[in-house]
XYZ file of C-alpha atoms in Angstrom:
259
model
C 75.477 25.558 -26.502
C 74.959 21.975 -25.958
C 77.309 19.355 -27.085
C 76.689 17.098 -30.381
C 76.458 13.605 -28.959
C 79.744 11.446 -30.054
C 79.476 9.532 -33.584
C 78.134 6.046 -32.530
C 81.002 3.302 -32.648
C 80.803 0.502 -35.263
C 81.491 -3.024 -34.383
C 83.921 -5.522 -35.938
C 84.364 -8.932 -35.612
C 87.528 -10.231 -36.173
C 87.690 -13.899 -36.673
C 91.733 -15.157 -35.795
C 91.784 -12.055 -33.537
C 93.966 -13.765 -31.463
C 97.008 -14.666 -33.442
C 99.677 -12.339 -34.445
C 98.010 -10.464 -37.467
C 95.074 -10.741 -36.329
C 95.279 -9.470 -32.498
C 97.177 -6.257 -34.593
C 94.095 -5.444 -37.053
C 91.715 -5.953 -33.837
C 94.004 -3.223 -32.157
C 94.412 -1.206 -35.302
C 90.494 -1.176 -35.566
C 90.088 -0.323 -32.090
C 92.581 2.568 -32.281
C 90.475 3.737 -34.968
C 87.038 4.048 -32.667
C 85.247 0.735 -33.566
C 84.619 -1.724 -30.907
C 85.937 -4.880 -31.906
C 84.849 -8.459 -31.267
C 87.972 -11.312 -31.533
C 87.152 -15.224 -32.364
C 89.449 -18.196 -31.832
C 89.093 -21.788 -31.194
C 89.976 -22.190 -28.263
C 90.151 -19.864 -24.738
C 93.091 -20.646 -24.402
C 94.326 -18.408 -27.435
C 91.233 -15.758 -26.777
C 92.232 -15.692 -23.251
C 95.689 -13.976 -23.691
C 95.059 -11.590 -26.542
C 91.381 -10.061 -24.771
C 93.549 -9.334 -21.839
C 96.331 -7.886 -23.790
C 93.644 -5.771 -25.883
C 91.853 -4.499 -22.697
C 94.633 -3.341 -21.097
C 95.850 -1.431 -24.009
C 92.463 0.117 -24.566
C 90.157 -0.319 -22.249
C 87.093 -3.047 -21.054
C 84.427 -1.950 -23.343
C 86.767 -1.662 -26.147
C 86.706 -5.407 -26.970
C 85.266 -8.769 -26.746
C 86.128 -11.974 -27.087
C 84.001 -14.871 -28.506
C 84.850 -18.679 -28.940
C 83.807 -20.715 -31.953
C 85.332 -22.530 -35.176
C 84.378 -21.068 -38.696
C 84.325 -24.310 -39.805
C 81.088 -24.977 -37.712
C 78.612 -23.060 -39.935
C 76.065 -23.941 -37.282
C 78.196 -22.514 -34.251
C 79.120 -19.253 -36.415
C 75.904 -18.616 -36.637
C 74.997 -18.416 -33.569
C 78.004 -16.356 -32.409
C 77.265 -13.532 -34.441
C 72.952 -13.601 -33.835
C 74.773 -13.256 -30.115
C 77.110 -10.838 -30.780
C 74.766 -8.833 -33.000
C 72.325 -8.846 -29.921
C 74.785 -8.332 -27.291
C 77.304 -5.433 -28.670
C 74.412 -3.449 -31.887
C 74.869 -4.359 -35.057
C 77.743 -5.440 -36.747
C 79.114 -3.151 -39.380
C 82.753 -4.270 -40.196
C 84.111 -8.335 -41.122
C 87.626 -9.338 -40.931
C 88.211 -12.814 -41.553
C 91.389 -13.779 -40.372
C 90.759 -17.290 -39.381
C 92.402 -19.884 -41.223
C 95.308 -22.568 -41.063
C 98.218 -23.796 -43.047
C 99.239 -27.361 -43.481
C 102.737 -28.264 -45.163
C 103.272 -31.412 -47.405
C 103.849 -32.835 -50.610
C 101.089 -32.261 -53.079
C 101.418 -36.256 -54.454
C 100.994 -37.912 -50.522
C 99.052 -34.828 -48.883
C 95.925 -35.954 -47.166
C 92.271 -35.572 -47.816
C 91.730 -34.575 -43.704
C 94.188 -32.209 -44.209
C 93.247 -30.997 -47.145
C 89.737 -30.926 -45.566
C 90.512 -28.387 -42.731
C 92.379 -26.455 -44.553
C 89.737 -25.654 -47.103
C 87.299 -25.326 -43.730
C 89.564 -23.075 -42.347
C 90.770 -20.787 -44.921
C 87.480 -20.370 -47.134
C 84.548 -22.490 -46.270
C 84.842 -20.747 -42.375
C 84.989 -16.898 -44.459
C 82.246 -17.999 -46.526
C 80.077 -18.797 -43.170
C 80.892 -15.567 -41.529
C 80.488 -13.304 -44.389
C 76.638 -15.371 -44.392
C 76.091 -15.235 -40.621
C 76.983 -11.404 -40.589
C 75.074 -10.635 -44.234
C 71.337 -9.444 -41.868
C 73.435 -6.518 -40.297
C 75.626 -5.408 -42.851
C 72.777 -4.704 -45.455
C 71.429 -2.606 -42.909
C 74.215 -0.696 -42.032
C 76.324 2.093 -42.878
C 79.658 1.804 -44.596
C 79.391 -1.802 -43.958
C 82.664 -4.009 -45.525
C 84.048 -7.296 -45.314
C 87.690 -8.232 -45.685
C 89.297 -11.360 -46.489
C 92.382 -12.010 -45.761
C 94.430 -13.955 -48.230
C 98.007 -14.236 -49.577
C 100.452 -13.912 -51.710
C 100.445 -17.485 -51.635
C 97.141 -17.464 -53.533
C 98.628 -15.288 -56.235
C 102.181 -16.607 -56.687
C 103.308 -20.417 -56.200
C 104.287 -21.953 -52.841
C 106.119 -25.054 -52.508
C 104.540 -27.289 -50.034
C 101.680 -25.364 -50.023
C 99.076 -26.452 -52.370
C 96.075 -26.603 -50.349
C 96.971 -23.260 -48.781
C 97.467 -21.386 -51.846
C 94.228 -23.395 -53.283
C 92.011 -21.552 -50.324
C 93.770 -18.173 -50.704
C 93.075 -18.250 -54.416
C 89.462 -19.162 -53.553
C 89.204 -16.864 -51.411
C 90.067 -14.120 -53.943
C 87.394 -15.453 -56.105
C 85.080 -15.401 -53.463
C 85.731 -11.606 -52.675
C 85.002 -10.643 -56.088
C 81.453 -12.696 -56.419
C 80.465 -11.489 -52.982
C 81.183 -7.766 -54.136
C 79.497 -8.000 -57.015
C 76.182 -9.502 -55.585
C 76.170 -7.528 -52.560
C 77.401 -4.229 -53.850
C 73.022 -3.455 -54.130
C 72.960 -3.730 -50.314
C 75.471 -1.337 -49.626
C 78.659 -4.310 -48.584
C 81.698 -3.223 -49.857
C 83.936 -6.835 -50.303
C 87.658 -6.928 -50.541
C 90.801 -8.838 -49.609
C 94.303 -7.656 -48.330
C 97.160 -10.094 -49.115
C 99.758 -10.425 -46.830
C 103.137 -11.518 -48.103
C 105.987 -12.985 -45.463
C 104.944 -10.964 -42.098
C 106.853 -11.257 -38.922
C 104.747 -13.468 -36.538
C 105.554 -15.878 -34.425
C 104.894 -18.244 -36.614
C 107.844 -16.714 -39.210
C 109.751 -16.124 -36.193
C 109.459 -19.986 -34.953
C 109.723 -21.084 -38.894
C 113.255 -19.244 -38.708
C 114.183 -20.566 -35.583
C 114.046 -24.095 -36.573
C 115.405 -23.664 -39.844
C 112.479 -24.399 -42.237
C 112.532 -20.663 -43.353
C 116.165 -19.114 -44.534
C 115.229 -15.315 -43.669
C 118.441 -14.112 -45.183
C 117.656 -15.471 -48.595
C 113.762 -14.219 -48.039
C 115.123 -10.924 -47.359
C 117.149 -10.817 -50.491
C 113.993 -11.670 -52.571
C 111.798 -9.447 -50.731
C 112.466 -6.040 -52.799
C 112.126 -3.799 -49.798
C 114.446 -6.281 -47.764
C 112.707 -7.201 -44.950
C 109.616 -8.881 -43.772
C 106.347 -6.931 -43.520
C 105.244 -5.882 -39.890
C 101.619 -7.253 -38.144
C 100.795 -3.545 -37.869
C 101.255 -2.788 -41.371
C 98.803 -5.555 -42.439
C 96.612 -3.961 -39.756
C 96.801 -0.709 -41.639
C 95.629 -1.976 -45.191
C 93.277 -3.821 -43.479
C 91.591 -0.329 -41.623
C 91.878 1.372 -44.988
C 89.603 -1.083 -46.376
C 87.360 -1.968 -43.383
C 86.673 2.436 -43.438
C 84.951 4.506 -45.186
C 88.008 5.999 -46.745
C 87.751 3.348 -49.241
C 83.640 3.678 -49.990
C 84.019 3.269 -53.718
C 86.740 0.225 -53.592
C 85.033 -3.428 -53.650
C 86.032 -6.380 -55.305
C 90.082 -6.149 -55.234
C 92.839 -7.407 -53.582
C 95.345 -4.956 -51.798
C 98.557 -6.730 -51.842
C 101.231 -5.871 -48.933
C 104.422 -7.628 -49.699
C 107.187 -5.406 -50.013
C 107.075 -5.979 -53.445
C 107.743 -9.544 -53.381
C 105.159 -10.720 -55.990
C 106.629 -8.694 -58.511
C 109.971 -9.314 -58.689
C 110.851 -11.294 -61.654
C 114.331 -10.319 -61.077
C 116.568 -14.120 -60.853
């Protein structure tokens, strides 16, 4: 009796596949079977995480790719090259994005400008650049990820929160016009995750984690991995009738209107 031939392995770009959430969801995707394409800015950032990625699971079980979503232009042509190079492209996450901290009377319009580039404007392009191949695949889906801080205010954060909200929004427009070619659209929100970001935001004192913690219903920060998880969920087939929400992973922080 001959063998059936192994289920053929979806790819996934994952834009900020480098960073701390990110490099988790590529190796949560990977661990799941798909082969799995990180983006950053720089090589510098790429660099480290592909090498960390391949010898966790393998060569062939990741790529990397250099380009700023920003750069509609540039994402284009990354994914017309990835899409030629590694099959089509069945799976989204867009991770890529920035924060900038300041006052909402004296912030800048530059940095209010890249943040909006970052956070939705660069989603936006690679949801556009990757719409060809996901209408004509199978159990193709896109997820955005946001924040709490685009649900729940955020001192200091206004043009952060502003692009996570957007972002929402955008999720639920894209699902509902792309629902008739088969793209399941959603978001997973994050809340305070252990990166090192949080970890260097502790160290220097701009982040109490004791008072976080007391907020934080479940008393801790979330993990990268258990971002990574929601994000699977969503990215797989396990979730073929879900498009168009917003799967919030914060310990329960958002709803605790406890003083």
């Amino acid at each position: 009796m001959s063998e059936e031939p192994a289920p053929e392995r979806a790819t996934a770009v994952v834009t900020g596949g480098s960073g701390g959430i990110g490099r988790a969801i590529a190796a949560t995707l990977i661990g799941t079977g798909d082969r799995v394409v990180i983006t950053g800015r720089s090589a510098a950032t790429v660099g480290p995480a592909l090498a960390f990625l391949r010898a966790s699971f393998g060569r062939t079980a990741v790529e990397g790719r250099v380009f700023d979503v920003a750069d509609r232009a540039s994402v284009r042509d990354s994914f017309d090259e990835i899409s030629r190079s590694m099959g089509q492209i069945h799976v989204v996450v867009n991770c890529a994005g920035t924060t900038v901290r300041g006052d909402a009377e004296t912030f800048s319009e530059a940095d209010w400008t890249v943040t909006m580039n970052a956070n939705l404007a660069g989603a936006f392009h690679c949801c556009q650049a990757a719409f060809r191949d996901l209408s004509q695949a199978r159990d193709a889906a896109i997820v955005n990820i946001g924040s709490i801080a685009g649900i729940v205010g955020v001192s200091g954060r206004a043009a952060y929160s502003a692009s996570k909200a957007g972002l929402d929004g955008l999720t639920r427009a894209l699902a509902l016009e792309w629902a008739a070619h088969g793209i399941r659209v959603n978001s997973v929100s994050p809340g305070w995750t252990r990166t090192p970001m949080y970890d260097d935001a502790v160290a220097s004192g701009r982040l109490d984690e004791l008072a976080l913690e007391g907020r934080v219903p479940m008393r801790r920060p979330g993990l990268p991995a258990e971002i990574a998880e929601a994000v699977a969920f969503m990215a797989s087939p396990r979730s073929s009738y879900i498009t168009g929400q917003s799967l919030i992973v914060d310990g329960g922080l958002s709803i605790n209107g406890n003083p």
